[in-house]
Every structure is written in C-alpha cells, then in structure tokens.
PDB file of C-alpha atoms and ligand atoms in Angstrom:
ATOM      1  CA  UNK A   1     -39.291  77.438  98.224  1.00 55.00           C
ATOM      2  CA  UNK A   2     -38.760  76.613  94.414  1.00 66.00           C
ATOM      3  CA  UNK A   3     -35.953  74.629  93.234  1.00 88.00           C
ATOM      4  CA  UNK A   4     -35.682  75.573  89.602  1.00 94.00           C
ATOM      5  CA  UNK A   5     -33.179  73.506  87.420  1.00 96.00           C
ATOM      6  CA  UNK A   6     -31.943  73.988  83.670  1.00 97.00           C
ATOM      7  CA  UNK A   7     -34.377  72.818  81.489  1.00 98.00           C
ATOM      8  CA  UNK A   8     -37.430  72.986  83.839  1.00 98.00           C
ATOM      9  CA  UNK A   9     -40.166  75.239  82.661  1.00 98.00           C
ATOM     10  CA  UNK A  10     -39.903  78.931  83.891  1.00 98.00           C
ATOM     11  CA  UNK A  11     -42.924  79.345  86.225  1.00 98.00           C
ATOM     12  CA  UNK A  12     -45.456  81.990  84.848  1.00 98.00           C
ATOM     13  CA  UNK A  13     -46.762  84.646  86.908  1.00 98.00           C
ATOM     14  CA  UNK A  14     -48.723  87.809  86.964  1.00 98.00           C
ATOM     15  CA  UNK A  15     -47.075  90.698  88.600  1.00 98.00           C
ATOM     16  CA  UNK A  16     -47.232  94.678  89.331  1.00 98.00           C
ATOM     17  CA  UNK A  17     -44.202  96.097  87.212  1.00 98.00           C
ATOM     18  CA  UNK A  18     -43.195  99.771  86.439  1.00 98.00           C
ATOM     19  CA  UNK A  19     -45.067  99.402  83.109  1.00 98.00           C
ATOM     20  CA  UNK A  20     -48.127  98.033  84.731  1.00 98.00           C
ATOM     21  CA  UNK A  21     -49.709  94.688  85.478  1.00 98.00           C
ATOM     22  CA  UNK A  22     -48.260  91.992  83.369  1.00 98.00           C
ATOM     23  CA  UNK A  23     -48.303  88.254  82.564  1.00 98.00           C
ATOM     24  CA  UNK A  24     -45.044  87.086  82.075  1.00 98.00           C
ATOM     25  CA  UNK A  25     -45.807  84.522  79.408  1.00 98.00           C
ATOM     26  CA  UNK A  26     -47.688  87.033  77.571  1.00 98.00           C
ATOM     27  CA  UNK A  27     -45.178  89.441  77.761  1.00 98.00           C
ATOM     28  CA  UNK A  28     -42.455  87.004  76.469  1.00 98.00           C
ATOM     29  CA  UNK A  29     -44.776  86.027  73.501  1.00 98.00           C
ATOM     30  CA  UNK A  30     -42.401  83.921  70.971  1.00 98.00           C
ATOM     31  CA  UNK A  31     -39.208  85.750  72.162  1.00 98.00           C
ATOM     32  CA  UNK A  32     -36.292  84.407  74.309  1.00 98.00           C
ATOM     33  CA  UNK A  33     -36.643  86.235  77.848  1.00 98.00           C
ATOM     34  CA  UNK A  34     -33.985  87.273  80.580  1.00 98.00           C
ATOM     35  CA  UNK A  35     -35.375  87.720  84.031  1.00 98.00           C
ATOM     36  CA  UNK A  36     -33.115  89.223  86.463  1.00 98.00           C
ATOM     37  CA  UNK A  37     -33.328  90.573  89.995  1.00 96.00           C
ATOM     38  CA  UNK A  38     -31.781  93.081  92.290  1.00 95.00           C
ATOM     39  CA  UNK A  39     -31.278  93.540  95.707  1.00 95.00           C
ATOM     40  CA  UNK A  40     -32.883  96.882  95.974  1.00 95.00           C
ATOM     41  CA  UNK A  41     -34.029 100.276  94.397  1.00 96.00           C
ATOM     42  CA  UNK A  42     -31.605 103.463  94.763  1.00 97.00           C
ATOM     43  CA  UNK A  43     -28.431 101.161  95.259  1.00 96.00           C
ATOM     44  CA  UNK A  44     -24.942 101.948  93.371  1.00 97.00           C
ATOM     45  CA  UNK A  45     -24.092  98.807  91.524  1.00 96.00           C
ATOM     46  CA  UNK A  46     -28.011  98.085  90.695  1.00 97.00           C
ATOM     47  CA  UNK A  47     -28.249 101.594  89.191  1.00 98.00           C
ATOM     48  CA  UNK A  48     -25.494 100.828  86.750  1.00 98.00           C
ATOM     49  CA  UNK A  49     -26.764  97.474  85.799  1.00 98.00           C
ATOM     50  CA  UNK A  50     -30.273  98.764  84.731  1.00 98.00           C
ATOM     51  CA  UNK A  51     -28.710 101.436  82.830  1.00 98.00           C
ATOM     52  CA  UNK A  52     -26.319  99.075  81.195  1.00 98.00           C
ATOM     53  CA  UNK A  53     -29.315  96.662  80.243  1.00 98.00           C
ATOM     54  CA  UNK A  54     -31.178  99.589  78.680  1.00 98.00           C
ATOM     55  CA  UNK A  55     -28.060 100.165  76.711  1.00 98.00           C
ATOM     56  CA  UNK A  56     -28.214  96.900  75.162  1.00 98.00           C
ATOM     57  CA  UNK A  57     -31.588  97.690  73.983  1.00 98.00           C
ATOM     58  CA  UNK A  58     -30.549  96.845  70.296  1.00 98.00           C
ATOM     59  CA  UNK A  59     -28.444  93.864  70.872  1.00 98.00           C
ATOM     60  CA  UNK A  60     -31.390  92.090  72.797  1.00 98.00           C
ATOM     61  CA  UNK A  61     -33.749  93.089  70.124  1.00 98.00           C
ATOM     62  CA  UNK A  62     -31.311  91.826  67.287  1.00 97.00           C
ATOM     63  CA  UNK A  63     -31.624  88.510  69.208  1.00 98.00           C
ATOM     64  CA  UNK A  64     -35.165  88.640  69.836  1.00 98.00           C
ATOM     65  CA  UNK A  65     -34.874  88.741  73.592  1.00 98.00           C
ATOM     66  CA  UNK A  66     -37.341  90.533  75.920  1.00 98.00           C
ATOM     67  CA  UNK A  67     -35.840  91.593  79.161  1.00 98.00           C
ATOM     68  CA  UNK A  68     -37.641  92.176  82.450  1.00 98.00           C
ATOM     69  CA  UNK A  69     -35.929  93.152  85.782  1.00 98.00           C
ATOM     70  CA  UNK A  70     -37.368  92.375  89.493  1.00 97.00           C
ATOM     71  CA  UNK A  71     -36.790  94.045  93.003  1.00 96.00           C
ATOM     72  CA  UNK A  72     -38.670  93.737  96.046  1.00 95.00           C
ATOM     73  CA  UNK A  73     -39.424  97.172  96.306  1.00 97.00           C
ATOM     74  CA  UNK A  74     -42.707  99.190  94.690  1.00 98.00           C
ATOM     75  CA  UNK A  75     -44.004 100.594  91.737  1.00 98.00           C
ATOM     76  CA  UNK A  76     -43.699 104.195  92.899  1.00 98.00           C
ATOM     77  CA  UNK A  77     -40.184 103.732  94.234  1.00 98.00           C
ATOM     78  CA  UNK A  78     -39.259 102.241  90.793  1.00 98.00           C
ATOM     79  CA  UNK A  79     -40.870 104.637  88.786  1.00 98.00           C
ATOM     80  CA  UNK A  80     -39.014 107.481  90.632  1.00 98.00           C
ATOM     81  CA  UNK A  81     -35.663 105.318  90.613  1.00 98.00           C
ATOM     82  CA  UNK A  82     -35.907 104.701  86.880  1.00 98.00           C
ATOM     83  CA  UNK A  83     -35.775 108.805  86.439  1.00 98.00           C
ATOM     84  CA  UNK A  84     -32.316 108.484  88.373  1.00 98.00           C
ATOM     85  CA  UNK A  85     -31.160 105.627  86.072  1.00 98.00           C
ATOM     86  CA  UNK A  86     -32.062 107.512  82.922  1.00 98.00           C
ATOM     87  CA  UNK A  87     -30.156 110.526  84.234  1.00 98.00           C
ATOM     88  CA  UNK A  88     -27.188 109.129  85.735  1.00 98.00           C
ATOM     89  CA  UNK A  89     -26.443 106.400  83.141  1.00 98.00           C
ATOM     90  CA  UNK A  90     -27.420 108.423  79.962  1.00 98.00           C
ATOM     91  CA  UNK A  91     -29.944 106.155  78.680  1.00 98.00           C
ATOM     92  CA  UNK A  92     -33.940 105.167  78.873  1.00 98.00           C
ATOM     93  CA  UNK A  93     -34.807 102.068  80.881  1.00 98.00           C
ATOM     94  CA  UNK A  94     -37.016 100.526  78.403  1.00 97.00           C
ATOM     95  CA  UNK A  95     -38.229  96.987  80.305  1.00 98.00           C
ATOM     96  CA  UNK A  96     -40.416  96.623  83.118  1.00 98.00           C
ATOM     97  CA  UNK A  97     -39.149  96.190  86.588  1.00 98.00           C
ATOM     98  CA  UNK A  98     -41.292  94.076  88.790  1.00 98.00           C
ATOM     99  CA  UNK A  99     -42.424  95.567  92.344  1.00 98.00           C
ATOM    100  CA  UNK A 100     -42.231  92.262  93.995  1.00 97.00           C
ATOM    101  CA  UNK A 101     -43.212  93.484  97.489  1.00 96.00           C
ATOM    102  CA  UNK A 102     -44.712  90.250  98.581  1.00 96.00           C
ATOM    103  CA  UNK A 103     -41.787  88.332  97.334  1.00 95.00           C
ATOM    104  CA  UNK A 104     -44.305  86.172  95.116  1.00 96.00           C
ATOM    105  CA  UNK A 105     -41.887  86.111  91.992  1.00 97.00           C
ATOM    106  CA  UNK A 106     -38.684  86.044  93.979  1.00 95.00           C
ATOM    107  CA  UNK A 107     -39.820  82.921  95.978  1.00 94.00           C
ATOM    108  CA  UNK A 108     -40.951  81.392  92.619  1.00 96.00           C
ATOM    109  CA  UNK A 109     -37.519  81.665  90.975  1.00 97.00           C
ATOM    110  CA  UNK A 110     -35.644  80.920  94.415  1.00 94.00           C
ATOM    111  CA  UNK A 111     -34.062  84.840  94.250  1.00 94.00           C
ATOM    112  CA  UNK A 112     -33.556  85.319  98.369  1.00 92.00           C
ATOM    113  CA  UNK A 113     -30.513  83.427  99.618  1.00 91.00           C
ATOM    114  CA  UNK A 114     -30.941  83.630 103.148  1.00 90.00           C
ATOM    115  CA  UNK A 115     -27.498  83.326 104.290  1.00 89.00           C
ATOM    116  CA  UNK A 116     -26.780  86.264 101.809  1.00 91.00           C
ATOM    117  CA  UNK A 117     -29.738  88.152 103.093  1.00 87.00           C
ATOM    118  CA  UNK A 118     -33.106  87.408 104.511  1.00 82.00           C
ATOM    119  CA  UNK A 119     -35.027  89.829 102.865  1.00 84.00           C
ATOM    120  CA  UNK A 120     -33.126  91.305  99.675  1.00 86.00           C
ATOM    121  CA  UNK A 121     -33.201  89.395  96.159  1.00 85.00           C
ATOM    122  CA  UNK A 122     -29.709  88.277  95.120  1.00 90.00           C
ATOM    123  CA  UNK A 123     -28.386  89.253  91.526  1.00 95.00           C
ATOM    124  CA  UNK A 124     -30.052  86.020  89.722  1.00 95.00           C
ATOM    125  CA  UNK A 125     -30.174  85.811  86.026  1.00 97.00           C
ATOM    126  CA  UNK A 126     -32.571  83.317  84.057  1.00 98.00           C
ATOM    127  CA  UNK A 127     -32.243  83.141  80.284  1.00 98.00           C
ATOM    128  CA  UNK A 128     -35.576  81.585  79.115  1.00 98.00           C
ATOM    129  CA  UNK A 129     -36.122  80.041  75.374  1.00 98.00           C
ATOM    130  CA  UNK A 130     -39.294  80.568  73.322  1.00 98.00           C
ATOM    131  CA  UNK A 131     -40.426  77.029  74.508  1.00 98.00           C
ATOM    132  CA  UNK A 132     -40.413  78.737  78.352  1.00 98.00           C
ATOM    133  CA  UNK A 133     -37.591  76.111  79.079  1.00 98.00           C
ATOM    134  CA  UNK A 134     -34.893  77.668  81.421  1.00 98.00           C
ATOM    135  CA  UNK A 135     -31.519  77.553  79.598  1.00 98.00           C
ATOM    136  CA  UNK A 136     -29.333  79.662  81.915  1.00 97.00           C
ATOM    137  CA  UNK A 137     -29.043  80.413  85.451  1.00 97.00           C
ATOM    138  CA  UNK A 138     -26.546  82.410  86.998  1.00 96.00           C
ATOM    139  CA  UNK A 139     -26.295  83.872  90.745  1.00 95.00           C
ATOM    140  CA  UNK A 140     -24.143  86.926  91.522  1.00 94.00           C
ATOM    141  CA  UNK A 141     -23.476  88.214  94.916  1.00 93.00           C
ATOM    142  CA  UNK A 142     -25.208  91.760  95.833  1.00 92.00           C
ATOM    143  CA  UNK A 143     -21.373  93.199  95.637  1.00 93.00           C
ATOM    144  CA  UNK A 144     -20.682  92.390  92.094  1.00 95.00           C
ATOM    145  CA  UNK A 145     -22.366  93.860  89.082  1.00 96.00           C
ATOM    146  CA  UNK A 146     -23.295  91.368  85.999  1.00 96.00           C
ATOM    147  CA  UNK A 147     -21.371  91.501  82.655  1.00 96.00           C
ATOM    148  CA  UNK A 148     -23.934  91.856  80.212  1.00 97.00           C
ATOM    149  CA  UNK A 149     -21.531  91.166  77.381  1.00 97.00           C
ATOM    150  CA  UNK A 150     -21.478  87.723  78.753  1.00 97.00           C
ATOM    151  CA  UNK A 151     -25.302  87.449  78.805  1.00 97.00           C
ATOM    152  CA  UNK A 152     -25.133  88.291  75.152  1.00 98.00           C
ATOM    153  CA  UNK A 153     -22.452  85.636  74.310  1.00 98.00           C
ATOM    154  CA  UNK A 154     -24.472  82.842  76.058  1.00 98.00           C
ATOM    155  CA  UNK A 155     -27.625  83.658  74.352  1.00 98.00           C
ATOM    156  CA  UNK A 156     -25.729  83.701  71.187  1.00 98.00           C
ATOM    157  CA  UNK A 157     -24.364  80.293  71.876  1.00 98.00           C
ATOM    158  CA  UNK A 158     -27.743  79.327  73.257  1.00 98.00           C
ATOM    159  CA  UNK A 159     -29.268  80.207  69.600  1.00 97.00           C
ATOM    160  CA  UNK A 160     -26.626  78.571  67.687  1.00 97.00           C
ATOM    161  CA  UNK A 161     -26.679  75.233  69.520  1.00 97.00           C
ATOM    162  CA  UNK A 162     -30.566  75.251  69.460  1.00 95.00           C
ATOM    163  CA  UNK A 163     -30.175  74.927  65.454  1.00 95.00           C
ATOM    164  CA  UNK A 164     -26.845  73.289  65.081  1.00 96.00           C
ATOM    165  CA  UNK A 165     -25.281  70.146  66.328  1.00 97.00           C
ATOM    166  CA  UNK A 166     -22.521  72.029  67.688  1.00 98.00           C
ATOM    167  CA  UNK A 167     -20.979  73.311  71.120  1.00 98.00           C
ATOM    168  CA  UNK A 168     -19.474  76.455  71.764  1.00 98.00           C
ATOM    169  CA  UNK A 169     -15.692  76.197  73.823  1.00 98.00           C
ATOM    170  CA  UNK A 170     -14.332  78.049  76.441  1.00 98.00           C
ATOM    171  CA  UNK A 171     -14.454  81.929  75.958  1.00 98.00           C
ATOM    172  CA  UNK A 172     -16.228  81.547  72.662  1.00 98.00           C
ATOM    173  CA  UNK A 173     -17.403  84.541  71.203  1.00 96.00           C
ATOM    174  CA  UNK A 174     -19.586  85.086  68.054  1.00 96.00           C
ATOM    175  CA  UNK A 175     -17.729  84.621  64.652  1.00 96.00           C
ATOM    176  CA  UNK A 176     -15.157  81.923  66.118  1.00 98.00           C
ATOM    177  CA  UNK A 177     -14.901  78.272  65.787  1.00 98.00           C
ATOM    178  CA  UNK A 178     -17.167  75.914  67.571  1.00 98.00           C
ATOM    179  CA  UNK A 179     -16.926  72.282  68.356  1.00 98.00           C
ATOM    180  CA  UNK A 180     -18.775  69.351  66.644  1.00 98.00           C
ATOM    181  CA  UNK A 181     -21.030  67.117  68.831  1.00 96.00           C
ATOM    182  CA  UNK A 182     -19.138  64.052  70.226  1.00 95.00           C
ATOM    183  CA  UNK A 183     -22.375  62.237  68.831  1.00 95.00           C
ATOM    184  CA  UNK A 184     -22.019  62.988  65.184  1.00 97.00           C
ATOM    185  CA  UNK A 185     -19.648  60.422  63.390  1.00 97.00           C
ATOM    186  CA  UNK A 186     -16.802  62.018  60.955  1.00 97.00           C
ATOM    187  CA  UNK A 187     -19.012  60.801  58.159  1.00 97.00           C
ATOM    188  CA  UNK A 188     -22.274  62.768  59.291  1.00 97.00           C
ATOM    189  CA  UNK A 189     -19.993  65.865  60.148  1.00 97.00           C
ATOM    190  CA  UNK A 190     -18.784  65.790  56.446  1.00 97.00           C
ATOM    191  CA  UNK A 191     -22.275  66.316  55.067  1.00 96.00           C
ATOM    192  CA  UNK A 192     -23.461  68.630  58.221  1.00 96.00           C
ATOM    193  CA  UNK A 193     -20.579  71.052  58.032  1.00 97.00           C
ATOM    194  CA  UNK A 194     -19.360  71.754  54.228  1.00 95.00           C
ATOM    195  CA  UNK A 195     -17.008  74.122  55.410  1.00 95.00           C
ATOM    196  CA  UNK A 196     -15.119  71.242  56.717  1.00 97.00           C
ATOM    197  CA  UNK A 197     -13.439  70.507  60.047  1.00 98.00           C
ATOM    198  CA  UNK A 198     -10.441  70.020  61.734  1.00 98.00           C
ATOM    199  CA  UNK A 199      -9.948  67.028  63.907  1.00 98.00           C
ATOM    200  CA  UNK A 200      -7.589  67.515  66.951  1.00 98.00           C
ATOM    201  CA  UNK A 201      -8.801  64.310  68.793  1.00 97.00           C
ATOM    202  CA  UNK A 202     -11.672  61.971  67.816  1.00 95.00           C
ATOM    203  CA  UNK A 203     -13.429  63.641  70.343  1.00 96.00           C
ATOM    204  CA  UNK A 204     -12.563  67.361  69.653  1.00 98.00           C
ATOM    205  CA  UNK A 205     -13.568  68.358  66.093  1.00 98.00           C
ATOM    206  CA  UNK A 206     -13.424  72.007  65.162  1.00 98.00           C
ATOM    207  CA  UNK A 207     -15.711  73.874  62.248  1.00 98.00           C
ATOM    208  CA  UNK A 208     -16.292  77.378  61.520  1.00 98.00           C
ATOM    209  CA  UNK A 209     -19.351  78.614  62.888  1.00 97.00           C
ATOM    210  CA  UNK A 210     -22.023  77.237  60.535  1.00 96.00           C
ATOM    211  CA  UNK A 211     -24.590  79.697  60.778  1.00 93.00           C
ATOM    212  CA  UNK A 212     -22.311  82.529  58.933  1.00 93.00           C
ATOM    213  CA  UNK A 213     -21.571  83.039  55.425  1.00 81.00           C
TER     214      UNK A 213
HETATM  215  C1  LIG B   1     -25.871  97.724  94.827  1.00 66.20           C
HETATM  216  O1  LIG B   1     -26.717  97.682  94.087  1.00 66.20           O
HETATM  217  O2  LIG B   1     -24.846  98.823  94.741  1.00 66.20           O
HETATM  218  C2  LIG B   1     -25.937  97.006  96.268  1.00 66.20           C
HETATM  219  C3  LIG B   1     -26.991  96.605  96.687  1.00 66.20           C
HETATM  220  C4  LIG B   1     -27.079  95.739  97.692  1.00 66.20           C
HETATM  221  C5  LIG B   1     -25.780  95.462  98.684  1.00 66.20           C
HETATM  222  C6  LIG B   1     -24.728  96.053  97.903  1.00 66.20           C
HETATM  223  C7  LIG B   1     -24.563  96.707  96.889  1.00 66.20           C
END
C-alpha cells in the first residue's frame, strides 16, 4: 500500500482509459494535473461530478491543468457511461477516465480505504505540479460530491504561492488580499510588494494580490 504525502513525487503509471492507453507523465507533460477517483460507474453523485469537471474545461485550460479521472470499472463501461453523463449533465466529458479494474493505480495512490469499502475507490483528489510533486490531497466519502470551485481556488493559490513569497488566508479567492510570508522582513517586503502592505500584527501582514494589475 502506498503512503503518499504532500511534496512526494506523484507515481507514474501506464493505464487503460476511456481514451486508450495512457502514460500519466506523458499525458501531463508540463501542465498541472488533477487525478481524481470515483467509487463506480453509473452512480448518481459520480455522474454529476464528471459532468461538473467537464464543464470546467475552460477554467482548467486557463490554469494549464490537465484532468484525469479513475474508477475500478472497465473501459467499455466507462465509454457507455460517458454517453449518459453527456446526455444528463449537458456537457461532453473531455478527459480520460482510467479503467482500473486491477486496482493498480488505486493502490498506488491509496484510493481504497478498506474501512469505507473493500473494493471501491473513495473520492480522492490529487493536485500535481508541473515538477510532478503532489501539492494537494483531499479525500471525500462516497456520499459527498466534490466542490470543483474549491479545487480551482486551491490551484489559484498554489500557482500564486509558487511564484511569490505569499500565502492565502482563510476563504481567500482570486483577487483578494494575501498574506506575506513571515520569513520576509518588512524592509524586504517593501521592495517585493510595491503596492504596499498593512501590518495588522508583526506576523500578519496583508498585501494586494501581487500578480494582478
Ligand atoms: C454515487 O456516486 O452516487 C455513489 C457512489 C457510491 C456510493 C454512494 C454514492
């Protein structure tokens, strides 16, 4: 069993998918990645989630994110289910779904939690940076569909904090003030953040989001 932690290198794999055989790293290229698992095909919550992910195509493209889904059902099942998703969710699934019948990828990414279900994958999400490091892991129960706005919000935060010495506060959204990393002195902060900053406490300094005009 795998024990993936934040900062680890995302394991690479070859897998059968609804779009043919894919090597994960080749698929990702230099993009960011989201790998997310589903309990099973032809289930209601999963149907809405895959439809929702498909509708965020432009938002993922803007952020240079490639998406890949997974369930332990087979390729033919995925292909037939995709038709249902397209029909019922009024979209077109535009990313591959791994057919992980032998649970190779599920085990590699620790997506089966035996005390929840021996056989089905839970709703795991991994966000992977272009250097293939794992930046986010979230696990939801089968009964709760994911919030894709939250995934976009975290990716915005990750992409911002990869380039600036800032972090994003509670409930932050793109465009709002960010906090300056405590390791930066006020003198350096003045140079790094020309829009200025507010010092609420010595350890809590707010500045406008630095990558916006
Ligand atoms: C669903 O996707 O609706 C679902 C899957 C497994 C268990 C419960 C719900």
